[in-house]
CSV table of C-alpha atoms (C1' of nucleotides) in Angstrom, one decimal:
chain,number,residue,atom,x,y,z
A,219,UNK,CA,-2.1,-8.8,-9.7
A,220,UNK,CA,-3.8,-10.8,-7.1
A,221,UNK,CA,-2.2,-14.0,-6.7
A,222,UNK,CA,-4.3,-16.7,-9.4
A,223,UNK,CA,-5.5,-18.5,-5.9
A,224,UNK,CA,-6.9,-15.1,-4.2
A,225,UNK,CA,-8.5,-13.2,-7.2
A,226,UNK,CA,-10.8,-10.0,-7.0
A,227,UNK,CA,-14.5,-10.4,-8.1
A,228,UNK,CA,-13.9,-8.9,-11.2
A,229,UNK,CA,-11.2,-11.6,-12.2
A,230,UNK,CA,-12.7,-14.3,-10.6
A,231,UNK,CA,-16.0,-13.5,-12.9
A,232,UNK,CA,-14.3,-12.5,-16.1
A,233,UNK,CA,-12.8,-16.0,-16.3
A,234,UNK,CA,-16.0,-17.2,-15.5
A,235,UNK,CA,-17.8,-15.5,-18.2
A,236,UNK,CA,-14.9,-16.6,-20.5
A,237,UNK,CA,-15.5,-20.0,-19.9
A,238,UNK,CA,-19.0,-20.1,-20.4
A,239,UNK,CA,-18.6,-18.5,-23.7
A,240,UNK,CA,-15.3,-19.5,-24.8
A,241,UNK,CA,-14.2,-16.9,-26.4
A,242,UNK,CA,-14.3,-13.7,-26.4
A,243,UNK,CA,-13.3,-10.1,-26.6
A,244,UNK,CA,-12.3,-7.2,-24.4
A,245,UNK,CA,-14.9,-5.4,-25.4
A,246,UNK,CA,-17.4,-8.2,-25.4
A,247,UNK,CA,-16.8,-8.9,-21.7
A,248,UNK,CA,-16.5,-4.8,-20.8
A,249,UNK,CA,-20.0,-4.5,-22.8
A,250,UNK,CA,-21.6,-7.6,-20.1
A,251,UNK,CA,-20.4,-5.7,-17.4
A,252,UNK,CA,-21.8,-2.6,-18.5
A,253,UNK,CA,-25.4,-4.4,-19.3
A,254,UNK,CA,-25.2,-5.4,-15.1
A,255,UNK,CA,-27.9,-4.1,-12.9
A,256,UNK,CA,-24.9,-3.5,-10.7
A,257,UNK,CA,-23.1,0.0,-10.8
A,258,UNK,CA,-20.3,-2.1,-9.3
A,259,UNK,CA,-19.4,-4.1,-12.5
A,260,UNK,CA,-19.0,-0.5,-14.3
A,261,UNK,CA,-17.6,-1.9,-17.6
A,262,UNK,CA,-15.5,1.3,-18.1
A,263,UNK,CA,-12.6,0.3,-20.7
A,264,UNK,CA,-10.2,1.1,-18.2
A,265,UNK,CA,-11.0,-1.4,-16.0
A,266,UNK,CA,-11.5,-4.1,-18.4
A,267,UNK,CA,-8.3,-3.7,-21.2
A,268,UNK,CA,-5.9,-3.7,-18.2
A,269,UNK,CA,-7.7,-6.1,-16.3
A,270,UNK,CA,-7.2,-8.9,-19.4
A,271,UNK,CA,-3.6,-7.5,-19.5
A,272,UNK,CA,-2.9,-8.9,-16.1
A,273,UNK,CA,-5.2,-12.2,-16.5
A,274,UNK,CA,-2.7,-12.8,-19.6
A,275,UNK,CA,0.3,-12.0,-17.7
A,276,UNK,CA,-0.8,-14.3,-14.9
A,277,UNK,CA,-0.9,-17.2,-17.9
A,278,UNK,CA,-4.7,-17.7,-17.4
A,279,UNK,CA,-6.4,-16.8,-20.4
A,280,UNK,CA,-4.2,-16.8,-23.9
A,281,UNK,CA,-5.3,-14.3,-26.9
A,282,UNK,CA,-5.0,-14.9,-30.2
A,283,UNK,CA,-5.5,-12.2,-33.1
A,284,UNK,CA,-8.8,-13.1,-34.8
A,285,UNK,CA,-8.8,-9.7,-37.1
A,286,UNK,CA,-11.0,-10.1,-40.4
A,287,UNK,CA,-10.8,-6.9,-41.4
A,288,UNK,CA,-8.2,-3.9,-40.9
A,289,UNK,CA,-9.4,-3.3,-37.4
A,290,UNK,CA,-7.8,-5.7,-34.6
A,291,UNK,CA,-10.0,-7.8,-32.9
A,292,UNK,CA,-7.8,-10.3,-30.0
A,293,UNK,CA,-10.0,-12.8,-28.5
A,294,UNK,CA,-9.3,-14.5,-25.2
A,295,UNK,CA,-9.8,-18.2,-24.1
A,296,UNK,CA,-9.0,-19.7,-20.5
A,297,UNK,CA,-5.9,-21.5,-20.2
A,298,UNK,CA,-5.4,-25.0,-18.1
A,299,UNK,CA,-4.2,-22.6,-15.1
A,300,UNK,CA,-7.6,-20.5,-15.7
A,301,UNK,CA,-9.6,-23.1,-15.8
A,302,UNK,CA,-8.7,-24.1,-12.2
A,303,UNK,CA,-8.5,-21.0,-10.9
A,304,UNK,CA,-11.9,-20.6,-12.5
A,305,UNK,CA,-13.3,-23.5,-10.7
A,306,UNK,CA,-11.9,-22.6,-7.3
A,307,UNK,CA,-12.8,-18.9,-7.3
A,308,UNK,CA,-16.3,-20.1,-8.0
A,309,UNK,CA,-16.2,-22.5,-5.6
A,310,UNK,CA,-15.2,-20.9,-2.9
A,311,UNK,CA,-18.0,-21.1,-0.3
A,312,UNK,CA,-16.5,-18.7,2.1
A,313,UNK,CA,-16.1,-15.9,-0.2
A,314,UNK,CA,-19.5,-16.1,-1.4
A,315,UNK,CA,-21.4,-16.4,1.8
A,316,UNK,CA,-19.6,-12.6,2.4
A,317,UNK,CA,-22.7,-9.9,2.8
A,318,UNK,CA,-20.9,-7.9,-0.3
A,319,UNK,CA,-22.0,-4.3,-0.7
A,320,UNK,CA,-25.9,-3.7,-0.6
A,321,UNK,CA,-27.1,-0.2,-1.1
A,322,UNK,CA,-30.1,-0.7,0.3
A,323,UNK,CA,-28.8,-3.1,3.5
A,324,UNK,CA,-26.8,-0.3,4.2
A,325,UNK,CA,-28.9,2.8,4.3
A,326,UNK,CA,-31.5,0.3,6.2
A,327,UNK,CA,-29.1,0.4,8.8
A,328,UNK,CA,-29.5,3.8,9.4
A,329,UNK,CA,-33.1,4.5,8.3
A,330,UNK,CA,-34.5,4.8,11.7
A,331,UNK,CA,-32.7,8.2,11.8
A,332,UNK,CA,-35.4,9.4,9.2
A,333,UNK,CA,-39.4,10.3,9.8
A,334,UNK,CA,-41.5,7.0,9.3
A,335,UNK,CA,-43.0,8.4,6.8
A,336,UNK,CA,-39.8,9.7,4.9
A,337,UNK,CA,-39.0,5.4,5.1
A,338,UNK,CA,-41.9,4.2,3.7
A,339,UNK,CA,-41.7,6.5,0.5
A,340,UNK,CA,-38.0,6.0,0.4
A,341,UNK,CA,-39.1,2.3,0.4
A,342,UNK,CA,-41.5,2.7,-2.0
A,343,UNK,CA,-39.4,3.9,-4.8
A,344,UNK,CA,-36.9,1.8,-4.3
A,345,UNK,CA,-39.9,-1.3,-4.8
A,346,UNK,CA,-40.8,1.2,-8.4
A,347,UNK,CA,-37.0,1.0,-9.9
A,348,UNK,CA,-36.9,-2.8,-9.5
A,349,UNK,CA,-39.8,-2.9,-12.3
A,350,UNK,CA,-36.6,-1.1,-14.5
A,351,UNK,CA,-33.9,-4.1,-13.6
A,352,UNK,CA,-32.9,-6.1,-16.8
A,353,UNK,CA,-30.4,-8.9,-17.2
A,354,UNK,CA,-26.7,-8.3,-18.5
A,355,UNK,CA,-27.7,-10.8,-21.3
A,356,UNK,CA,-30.3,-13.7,-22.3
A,357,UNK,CA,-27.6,-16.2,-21.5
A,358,UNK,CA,-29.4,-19.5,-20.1
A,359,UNK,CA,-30.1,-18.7,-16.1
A,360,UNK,CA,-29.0,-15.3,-16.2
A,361,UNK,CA,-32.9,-13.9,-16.8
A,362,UNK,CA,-33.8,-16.0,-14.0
A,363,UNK,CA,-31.4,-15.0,-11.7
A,364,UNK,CA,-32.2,-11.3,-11.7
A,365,UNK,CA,-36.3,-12.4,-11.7
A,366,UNK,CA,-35.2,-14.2,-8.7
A,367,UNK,CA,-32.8,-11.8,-7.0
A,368,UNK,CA,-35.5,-9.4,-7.8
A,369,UNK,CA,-38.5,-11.1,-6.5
A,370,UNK,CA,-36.5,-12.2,-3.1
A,371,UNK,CA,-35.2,-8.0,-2.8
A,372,UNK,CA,-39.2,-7.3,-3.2
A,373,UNK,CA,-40.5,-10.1,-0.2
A,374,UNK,CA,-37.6,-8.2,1.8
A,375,UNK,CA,-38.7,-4.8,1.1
A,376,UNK,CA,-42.4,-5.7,1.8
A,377,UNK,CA,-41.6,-7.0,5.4
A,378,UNK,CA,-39.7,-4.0,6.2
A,379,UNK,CA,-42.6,-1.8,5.0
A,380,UNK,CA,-45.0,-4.2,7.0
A,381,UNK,CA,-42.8,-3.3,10.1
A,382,UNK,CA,-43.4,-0.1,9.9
A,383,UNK,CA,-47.1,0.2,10.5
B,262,UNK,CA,-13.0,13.6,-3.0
B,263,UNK,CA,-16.4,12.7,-4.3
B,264,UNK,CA,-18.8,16.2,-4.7
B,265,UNK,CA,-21.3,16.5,-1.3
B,266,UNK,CA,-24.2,15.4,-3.7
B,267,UNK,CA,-22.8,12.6,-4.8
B,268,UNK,CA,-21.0,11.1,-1.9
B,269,UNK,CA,-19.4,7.4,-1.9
B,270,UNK,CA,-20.8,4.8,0.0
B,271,UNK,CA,-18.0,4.7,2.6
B,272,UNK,CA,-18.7,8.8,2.8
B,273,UNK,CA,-22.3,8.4,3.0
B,274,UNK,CA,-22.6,5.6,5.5
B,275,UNK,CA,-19.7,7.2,7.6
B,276,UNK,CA,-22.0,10.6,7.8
B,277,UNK,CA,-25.2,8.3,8.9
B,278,UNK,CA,-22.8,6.3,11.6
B,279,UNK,CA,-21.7,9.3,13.3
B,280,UNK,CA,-25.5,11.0,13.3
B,281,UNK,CA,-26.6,8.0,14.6
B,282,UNK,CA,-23.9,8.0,17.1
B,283,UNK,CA,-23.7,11.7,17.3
B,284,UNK,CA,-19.9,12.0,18.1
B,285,UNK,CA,-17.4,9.4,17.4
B,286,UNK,CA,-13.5,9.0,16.9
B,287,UNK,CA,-12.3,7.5,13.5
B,288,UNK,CA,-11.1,4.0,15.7
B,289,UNK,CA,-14.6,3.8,16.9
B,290,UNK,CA,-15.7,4.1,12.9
B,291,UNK,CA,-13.0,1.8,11.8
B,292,UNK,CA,-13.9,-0.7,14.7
B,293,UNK,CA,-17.5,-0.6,13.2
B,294,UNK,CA,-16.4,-1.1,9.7
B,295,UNK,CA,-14.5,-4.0,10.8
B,296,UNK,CA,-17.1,-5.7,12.7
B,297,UNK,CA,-19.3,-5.4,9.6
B,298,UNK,CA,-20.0,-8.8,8.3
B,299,UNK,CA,-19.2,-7.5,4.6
B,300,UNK,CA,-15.6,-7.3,3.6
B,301,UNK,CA,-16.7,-4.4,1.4
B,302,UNK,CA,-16.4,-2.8,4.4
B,303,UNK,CA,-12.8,-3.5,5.7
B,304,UNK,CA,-12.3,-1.2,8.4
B,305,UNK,CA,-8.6,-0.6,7.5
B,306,UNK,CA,-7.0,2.6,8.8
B,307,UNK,CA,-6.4,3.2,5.5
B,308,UNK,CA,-9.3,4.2,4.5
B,309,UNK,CA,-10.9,5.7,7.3
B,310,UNK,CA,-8.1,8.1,8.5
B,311,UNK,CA,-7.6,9.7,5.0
B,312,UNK,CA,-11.5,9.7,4.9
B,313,UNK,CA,-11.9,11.7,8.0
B,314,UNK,CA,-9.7,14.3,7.0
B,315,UNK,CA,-11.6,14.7,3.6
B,316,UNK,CA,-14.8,15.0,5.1
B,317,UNK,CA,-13.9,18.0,7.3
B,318,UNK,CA,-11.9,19.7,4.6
B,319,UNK,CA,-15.3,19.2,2.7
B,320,UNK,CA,-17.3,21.0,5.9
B,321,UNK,CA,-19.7,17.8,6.0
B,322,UNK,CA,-17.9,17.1,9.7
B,323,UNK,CA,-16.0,18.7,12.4
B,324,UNK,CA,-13.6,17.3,15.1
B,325,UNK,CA,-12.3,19.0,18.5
B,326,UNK,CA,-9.6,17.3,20.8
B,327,UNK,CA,-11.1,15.2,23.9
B,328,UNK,CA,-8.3,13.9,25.3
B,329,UNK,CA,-8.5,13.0,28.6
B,330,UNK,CA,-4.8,12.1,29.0
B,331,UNK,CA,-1.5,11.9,27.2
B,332,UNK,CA,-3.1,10.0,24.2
B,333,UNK,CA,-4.7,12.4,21.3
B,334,UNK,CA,-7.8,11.5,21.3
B,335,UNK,CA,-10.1,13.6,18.1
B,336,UNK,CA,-14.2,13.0,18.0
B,337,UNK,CA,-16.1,13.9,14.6
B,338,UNK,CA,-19.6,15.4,14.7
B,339,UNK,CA,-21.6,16.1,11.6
B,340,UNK,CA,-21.9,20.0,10.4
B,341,UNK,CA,-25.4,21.2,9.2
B,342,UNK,CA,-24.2,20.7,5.7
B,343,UNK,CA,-22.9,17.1,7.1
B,344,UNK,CA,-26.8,16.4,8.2
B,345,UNK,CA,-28.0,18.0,4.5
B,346,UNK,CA,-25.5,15.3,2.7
B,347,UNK,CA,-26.5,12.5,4.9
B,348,UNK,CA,-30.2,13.0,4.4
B,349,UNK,CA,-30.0,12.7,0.5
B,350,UNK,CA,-27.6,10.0,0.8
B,351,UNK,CA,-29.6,8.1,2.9
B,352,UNK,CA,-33.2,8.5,0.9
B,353,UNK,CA,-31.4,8.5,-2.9
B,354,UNK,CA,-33.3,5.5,-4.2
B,355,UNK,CA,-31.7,5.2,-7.1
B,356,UNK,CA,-28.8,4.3,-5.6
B,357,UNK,CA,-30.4,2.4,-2.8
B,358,UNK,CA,-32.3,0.2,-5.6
B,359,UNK,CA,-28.2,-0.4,-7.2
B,360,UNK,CA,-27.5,-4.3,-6.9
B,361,UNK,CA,-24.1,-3.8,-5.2
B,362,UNK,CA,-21.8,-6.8,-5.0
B,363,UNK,CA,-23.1,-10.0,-4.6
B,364,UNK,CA,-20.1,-12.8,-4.5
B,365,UNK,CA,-23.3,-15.6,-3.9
B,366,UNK,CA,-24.8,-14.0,-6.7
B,367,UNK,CA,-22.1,-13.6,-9.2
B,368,UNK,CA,-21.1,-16.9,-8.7
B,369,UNK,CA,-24.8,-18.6,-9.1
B,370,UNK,CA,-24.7,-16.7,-12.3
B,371,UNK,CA,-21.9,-19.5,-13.6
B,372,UNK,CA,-22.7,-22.4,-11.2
B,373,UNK,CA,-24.5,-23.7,-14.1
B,374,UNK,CA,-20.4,-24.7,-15.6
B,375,UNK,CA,-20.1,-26.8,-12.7
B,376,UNK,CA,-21.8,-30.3,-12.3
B,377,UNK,CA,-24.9,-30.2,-10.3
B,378,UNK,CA,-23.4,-32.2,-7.0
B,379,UNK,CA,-20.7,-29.4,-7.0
B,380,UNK,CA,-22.9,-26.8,-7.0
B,381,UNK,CA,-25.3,-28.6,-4.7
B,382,UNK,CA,-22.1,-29.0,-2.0
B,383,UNK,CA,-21.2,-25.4,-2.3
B,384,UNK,CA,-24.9,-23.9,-1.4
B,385,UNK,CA,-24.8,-26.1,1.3
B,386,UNK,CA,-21.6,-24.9,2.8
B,387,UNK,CA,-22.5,-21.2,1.8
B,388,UNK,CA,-25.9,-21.7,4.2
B,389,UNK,CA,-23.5,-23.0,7.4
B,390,UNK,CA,-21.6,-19.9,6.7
B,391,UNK,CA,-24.4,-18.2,7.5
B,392,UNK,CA,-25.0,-19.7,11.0
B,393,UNK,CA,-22.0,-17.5,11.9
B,394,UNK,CA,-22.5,-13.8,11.2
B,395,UNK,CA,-23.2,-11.3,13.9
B,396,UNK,CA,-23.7,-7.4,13.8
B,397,UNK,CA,-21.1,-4.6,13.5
B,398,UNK,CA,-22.8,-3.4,17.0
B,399,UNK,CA,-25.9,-3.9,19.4
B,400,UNK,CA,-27.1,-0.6,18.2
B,401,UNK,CA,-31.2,-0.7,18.1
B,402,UNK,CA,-32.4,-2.3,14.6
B,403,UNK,CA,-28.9,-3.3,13.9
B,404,UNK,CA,-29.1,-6.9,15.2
B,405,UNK,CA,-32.8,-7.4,13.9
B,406,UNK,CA,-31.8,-5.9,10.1
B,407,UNK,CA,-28.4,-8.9,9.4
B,408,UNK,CA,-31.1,-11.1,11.2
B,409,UNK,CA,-33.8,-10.9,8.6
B,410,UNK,CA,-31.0,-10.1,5.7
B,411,UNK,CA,-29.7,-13.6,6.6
B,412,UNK,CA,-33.3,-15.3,7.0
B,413,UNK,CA,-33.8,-13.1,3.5
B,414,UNK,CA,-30.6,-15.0,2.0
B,415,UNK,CA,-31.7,-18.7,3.3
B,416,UNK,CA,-34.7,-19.0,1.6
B,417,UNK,CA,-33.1,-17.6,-1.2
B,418,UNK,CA,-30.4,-20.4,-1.5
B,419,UNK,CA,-33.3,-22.9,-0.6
B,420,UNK,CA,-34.8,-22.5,-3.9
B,421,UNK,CA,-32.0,-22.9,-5.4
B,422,UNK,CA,-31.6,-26.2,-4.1
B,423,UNK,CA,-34.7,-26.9,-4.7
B,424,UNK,CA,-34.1,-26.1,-8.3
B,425,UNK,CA,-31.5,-28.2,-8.9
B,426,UNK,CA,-33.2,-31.8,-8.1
C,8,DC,C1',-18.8,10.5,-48.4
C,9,DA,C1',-19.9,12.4,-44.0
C,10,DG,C1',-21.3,11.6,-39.6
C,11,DA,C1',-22.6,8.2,-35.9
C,12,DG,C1',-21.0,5.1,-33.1
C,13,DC,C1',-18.1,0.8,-32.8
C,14,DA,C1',-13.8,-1.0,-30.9
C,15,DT,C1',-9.4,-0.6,-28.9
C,16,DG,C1',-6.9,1.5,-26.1
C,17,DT,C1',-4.2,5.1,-22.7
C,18,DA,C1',-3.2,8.9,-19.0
C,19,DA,C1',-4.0,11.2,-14.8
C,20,DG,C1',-5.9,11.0,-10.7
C,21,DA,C1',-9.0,9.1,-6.8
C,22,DA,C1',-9.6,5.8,-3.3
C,23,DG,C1',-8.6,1.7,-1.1
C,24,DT,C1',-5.2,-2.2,0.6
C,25,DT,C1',-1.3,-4.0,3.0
C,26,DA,C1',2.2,-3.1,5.8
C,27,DC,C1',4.6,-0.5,8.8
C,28,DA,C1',5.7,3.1,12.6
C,29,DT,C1',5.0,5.2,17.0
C,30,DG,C1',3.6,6.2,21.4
C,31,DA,C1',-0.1,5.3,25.2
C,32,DT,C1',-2.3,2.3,28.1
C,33,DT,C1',-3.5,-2.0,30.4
C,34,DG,C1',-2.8,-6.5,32.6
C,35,DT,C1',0.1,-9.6,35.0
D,100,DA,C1',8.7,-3.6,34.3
D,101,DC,C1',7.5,-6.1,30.4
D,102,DA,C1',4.3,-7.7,26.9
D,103,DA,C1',0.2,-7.2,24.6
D,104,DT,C1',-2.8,-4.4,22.4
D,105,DC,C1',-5.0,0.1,21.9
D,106,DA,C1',-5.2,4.1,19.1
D,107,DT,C1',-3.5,7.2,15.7
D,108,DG,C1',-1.5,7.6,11.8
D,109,DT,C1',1.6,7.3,7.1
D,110,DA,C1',3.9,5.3,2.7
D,111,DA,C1',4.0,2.5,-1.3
D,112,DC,C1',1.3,0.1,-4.2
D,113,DT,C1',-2.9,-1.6,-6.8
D,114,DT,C1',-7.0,-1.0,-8.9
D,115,DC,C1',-10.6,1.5,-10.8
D,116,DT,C1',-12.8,6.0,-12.7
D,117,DT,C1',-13.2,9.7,-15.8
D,118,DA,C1',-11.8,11.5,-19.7
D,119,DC,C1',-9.7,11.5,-23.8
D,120,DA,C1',-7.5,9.7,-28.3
D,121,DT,C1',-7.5,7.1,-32.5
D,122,DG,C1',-8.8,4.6,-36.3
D,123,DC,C1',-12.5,1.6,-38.3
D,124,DT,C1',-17.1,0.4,-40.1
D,125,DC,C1',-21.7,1.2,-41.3
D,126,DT,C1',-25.7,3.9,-42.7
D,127,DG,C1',-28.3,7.3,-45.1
DNA sequence: CAGAGCATGTAAGAAGTTACATGATTGT
DNA sequence: ACAATCATGTAACTTCTTACATGCTCTG
């Protein structure tokens, strides 16, 4: 894997998320990531049971068998090492301040190839799906986040539309 | 590689560059991709030579040989089906309303583990981060559109500082 | 007690990354 | 003429997606 100072989004946030809520399972964390307004954090199974594979290789979360019932249930917790590598991945200013991958920001880009008109109802819609956006979970913040993200995404669309008159 | 429907964002956006552009060598794609100030977009070789040569086997793009000297020099036009593919690309709101990968955001979505004059520090340094990102090229809009995504950005951080007092 | 869907996975393949290779061109 | 770097690629590896497999648990 990516060495425990350099990790990928998904790794960086998965110890995150395990932090915040102690413990939990593969399938609790592949079902957050599912719940994301992002297409980006998929939460297919095959990223998520490998990916908790490698964090427990790397010795940054340990598991523990926490089965009460015939069915196996292995919870994960952060290690010492996970919790620092936690801390700096979150930290880490220069990462975050990176412009990511915006659907929209890119196809902007490019927009002025189509008919004005074509824009502004392209535009449009994309204002009507943002009424659809929910939260990955009614963690403390996490409802406010998206309202926020939202409601920031909505002023920028509106000045773009404004532009075009 | 990815049906002409339903075309990646490195496929789609590559089909928009060269229309904008009309004709362009893979380097001068690469270049772009590289200039980007996302890291999503990492203009590595690796990705766009392979991706050339699976958009013309797909018919979306064409190439013909414009050397003007020793060095092989191959420039990529869109087809008509390339124009088709890039036109849905470019207006699919759906896609365009996706919220991507944020780092900023997926890391405010956790700040709340750290103490406050941690997190307080690390908005700060994520805003003078910002004084320093500049446009994959001077083309027309380009400039203007990381411009107001960056003034976008600020005043999102702001009152998120402004939160935490 | 049968069917839906929960929960844990794995296999094959797509697409990207890092690193390298190779020759052409430019600047000094 | 030599070094730097431009420009075109390729190879090995990593990660993720899609699709499937398997058994468990709950509900009517």
């Amino acid at each position: 894997m990516s060495s425990s100072t350099n990790l990928t989004e998904l790794e960086g946030a998965t110890l995150a998320l395990i932090g915040r809520e102690t413990a939990l399972t593969a399938y609790e964390i592949k079902e957050w990531y599912r719940r994301s307004p992002s297409s980006y954090w998929s939460g297919s199974a095959g990223a998520v049971y490998p990916l908790m594979k490698r964090l427990e290789a790397a010795g940054l979360v340990s598991s523990a068998d926490r089965s009460t019932s015939k069915r196996p249930r292995r919870v994960y917790r952060l290690t010492q090492d996970g919790q620092s590598a936690m801390q700096v991945w979150l930290l880490d200013a220069a990462r975050a301040s990176d412009a990511g991958l915006d659907p929209l920001r890119t196809r902007l880009a490019f927009i002025a190839q189509m008919p004005v008109g074509e824009a502004r109802g392209f535009l449009q819609q994309v204002l009507a799906e943002y009424d659809t956006v929910t939260a990955p979970s009614d963690a403390p913040g996490t409802i406010a986040l998206v309202e926020s993200w939202v409601d920031m995404r909505r002023a920028w669309i509106q000045s773009w539309l404004d532009r075009l008159d």
